[in-house]
Amino acid sequence: MMGESSSVISRWQTGAGGRVVLRVAALALLAVLLLVGCEEEVTNAPPVEEPFTLFGVVSPTSDTQAVAVYPIETGVLEPLGPTLDAEVTSRELESGDVRVWRDSVVADGQGSYSHIFWSDFRAEYGASYRIEAVGVDGQASSATVRVPEQVTVDLTDEVTDDGRGRMRLSFRPGPFRFVRLDLTYAVLVASVEAGECPTASPFFSYTYSYVGEETPADGGWDLEVDLGEHRTMMREFARRDAGNPLLLADQTADLGLVALELDVTIGDEAWDLPHGFLDRRILSHPGTLTNVVNGLGFVGGGYRYQTRLFPSTDAIEEAGYYDYMAGRAGCE
Amino acid sequence: MPRLSAYLALLTLLSLCAADASAQTAAIRGFVTDEADGRELGGATVALYEISADSVADVPAYGAVTNSDGVYLVSRIEPGRYLFEISFVGFVPFRDTLSFAAYDIRSLSLELRPRTEEMDGVVIEEERGGGMTDVRAGWQTIRPEDVDRIPSLDISGDLASYLSSLPGVVSMGDQGGRFFVRGGEPSQNLVLVDGMHVYQPFHLLGYYSVFPTNILNRVEFYAGGFPSRYGTRLSSVIDVSTRNGNNRRHEGMASVSPFTTSARIEGPIFPGRVSYLFAGRESVIEHGAQRYLARDVPFQFGNAYGKIHARVNPEYEVSVTAMRSHERGTVGEATGSSAPQVIQQRNEAFGIQSLLLPRFYPLLANVYISHSRLTSTLGPSGDPTRSSSVRSTRFALDAYFPGRRIDFQAGWEAVFTYLETDLTGLYQNVAADNRLSAPGAFYGDWNVEVSPALELQAGARLQFFGVRLDPYVEPRIRATWSRGTHRLTAAAGMYQQELVGVNDRRDAASVFTAWTSLRRDFGDIPFVRLPDPETPGGSRIVFVDNLVRGRIARSYHGILGYHGTPTDWLNVSVEGFYKDVADLFFPEITALPQLSTNLHPASGRSGGFETRVEVEQGPFYGYLTYAFSSTRYASRSPANRVWYGTERLRFPPPHDRRHQVDALLSASLAGVDVGVRWAYGSGLPFTRPRGFDGFIPIDDVHDVFEQPRSRRVLYEEPYRGRMPSYHRLDVTASRSFEVRGGELTVQASVMNVYDRRNIFYYDAFTFERVDQLPVIPSVGLQLDIR
């Protein structure tokens, strides 16, 4: 291993080099001996001191409210056991009503459990609730949730000077945030011959999100929709979905807009999704979306609202669509 | 296409210029071998001294050095009479008088006779390698003798032990099998063995690789600034030449230790012309060391190597090389619901190398054809959840045109690489991925002797990658200035890489690499639309994934070094380096307790310096090295903005080892070779956990009962923690005895003499440290049969 040992120490001429070698070796040995005695441990980061993480939604459209409660642990990552030493309560801040929630122990498999606390009441629109988890040591985490008022939507449409069909939606009253703001366009491919009733393909639905395009107005929100914004793309989709690529090449065929389906989730003001991110791994980062005091997680207040909208014929046609419903008027 | 044509025309023109007329001149070339065993002698000096009427010149008129194949080639020799001399340390020089006429191209292959003590009464020093300090702007030639000086766990030495001792090379210690060179990543190291690509050649038990000393001829190691004949990697080159078998007589070796058993046989098939060499090694830890060590060493590995070499005629050699290795190791411990992860890896490579000295022109040509394959899996035993494989076929031609003051080396290579990954959805953006990568390149390097003191090597590489049609132009330059005992070297270059080795690097225990490559299109790449802060109401598309069209990871290197020999027993060297890396991809860190390789575009830089002092006096040899380096990455991601308030997150990557010290003292005393090595490395960065909770995505009004639930790790900001420093003392002693028919060597070694608790990784799920190996005593026997 160390090569041929063709030399012996008696042949070593103890010159300046040899002395330097020995001195360096002695110093190195000293340094090693000094370090031998030093045991170093890993310096841990300061542990999280808050007791609980809460996740849930308080909704006026549900008869049962539920919140998942996780203890924040700083020891070994072990599966959660079937019992959790915590009491979860809710207090309606306006009335002072207090409810004690019950633990629903959910087996997650592999010997692990989740603790989802629930209470069977329907939240009030516009009411505020304080959800609190208290441990046996008195440490508490809480979230205050204000359920938004019941929102109504008004539709006005117009044909603007630039020849584009627009639709204005007014959502009142505030305050609230849009967690979801989707418009689904119900369209079809209509074949129109002069003097005859139009025929059409089946309906196709294409959904677009408008989160982030709303503007504040009069304590609520307005949304201006350019009805023709997605028309070209939908025409391509419809051509493909209709399974007949020649259909839209037919000069007598056009894309008809039948109705719009509005699908919104009205959330409380704390429900501030970062830049509209809905990505699970983004939201999983602690602190990304939280309203829990002395704890982590997020408890939102909100509800989902869906309605169907029918813009005027002028707006539909100005946006470049064929008004199929108007064309069918008078037909059998 | 016009640009491509222009590049090719330029390269052709320059090639023709470099290989300008050898009219009216002569050339001589041949092989230099050891008379005793017929093996190649790389590094032998060839000199031609002009002979005038009554005297021989003191200074050679022409010279060359044999390459790793023992080949020399001297051209542009003016007609006349010369004293031709070939010399090599430890061998009797060859001298002859030769007359050259115009247009002569001579072949002269020689066998040098080893000196013996009886011949001239002097002690013949064994051939020393370049030594620890002989580094030239990141370039170091490593010989088996260098490797054998490093105390190692096993009686048969290994290249891995030597590499881990080099300043600027960061390893994870005695486990992990990964090397980071001057801030680069393991997947950015190019490893070639006789022209074959080898991926991940280092075993998990960090003392071992697929390169035991007994198959090595020499290793060209570039820590950066590598010339244009190397490409497709950003960081470093490990170019291994294996040795040929003895073509005079059969010989063998067998060794045994508590860690491995190994054997080697070699000999002539047709004496003097064709030889074979077969070597194998297999771990026996479970039957040996495991029985007396205080903890599990859950690693099994083995490798086999074979080479047949034929010297067909004085102008042509061919060798066929095959190697294979396997690996199985367990990483992590069972915790709660998670089982230990078993990694299995298999490496195979097969190649043909032809070496040609054409009769009609003074050039040396090497042709390489090889196929390599790596497969690796990770997951619970018997049920791997991730797999990755690389299969590549390489064709390459390398030609060397020597000149009197200008040498030219040029060539091309084409590599067809098929990559497969199946990550069972855990790696979110590359869950299952199959793709073909086919990089190709033309290159040329000019070596110019500007003056007796100054030598310049300039070159360029036209590198083709699949992400665009036009080649990437990569300029490279090296310079050496020598005067007396002083030598200054410098190197710079541009490097690009298409292959991506994806690791989860939240901790040091991550040993699985998923290989993928950049794509030309980005139709299936996830992107997000973000509000544009510079345009009110506007938005912009930001790619969440790694693959931005046409962009490829690239790096710039700059190195400046000094080497000096103040006295005949002392060598010193100092080198500073800087690497800038752009368009890297770094895995994001999520709070979910599962691996994620969503990749974020990142850039980085690494800078530092290394000092080396080497002494050799009588029976003593020693060195002391110190390296300082600082590596910083900046990761760009919209998620960073959400999490940390800035899209550009700066942090030291997990291999940012700031300080390294390595000291070796070896001596040959009373027939016993003793080696003592001490290594120190400051702590590596890691991301510290602060606790655990659970997570349910609240991204709409959902029924909490129906939502997916998972546990969550509460980390602090990435890589703000530092693990404890690493240090270790290793000692070996060996003695050889002549026995009938050979030599028996006994080695005793103790690794980690003072039982330092060096941390391997910190388990974020148990808040517990997992340490590297404790004190390891070992005894090995090796029998060399001649």
PDB file of N, CA and C in Angstrom, chain B residues 34 608 766:
ATOM      1  N   ASP B  34       7.508  -0.602 -20.698  1.00  0.00           N
ATOM      2  CA  ASP B  34       8.382  -1.150 -19.671  1.00  0.00           C
ATOM      3  C   ASP B  34       8.827  -2.546 -20.150  1.00  0.00           C
ATOM      4  N   GLY B 608     -12.888  31.182  -4.108  1.00  0.00           N
ATOM      5  CA  GLY B 608     -12.066  30.795  -2.969  1.00  0.00           C
ATOM      6  C   GLY B 608     -10.621  30.637  -3.370  1.00  0.00           C
ATOM      7  N   THR B 766     -37.092  13.572  13.000  1.00  0.00           N
ATOM      8  CA  THR B 766     -36.908  13.059  14.359  1.00  0.00           C
ATOM      9  C   THR B 766     -36.095  14.022  15.214  1.00  0.00           C
TER      10      THR B 766
END
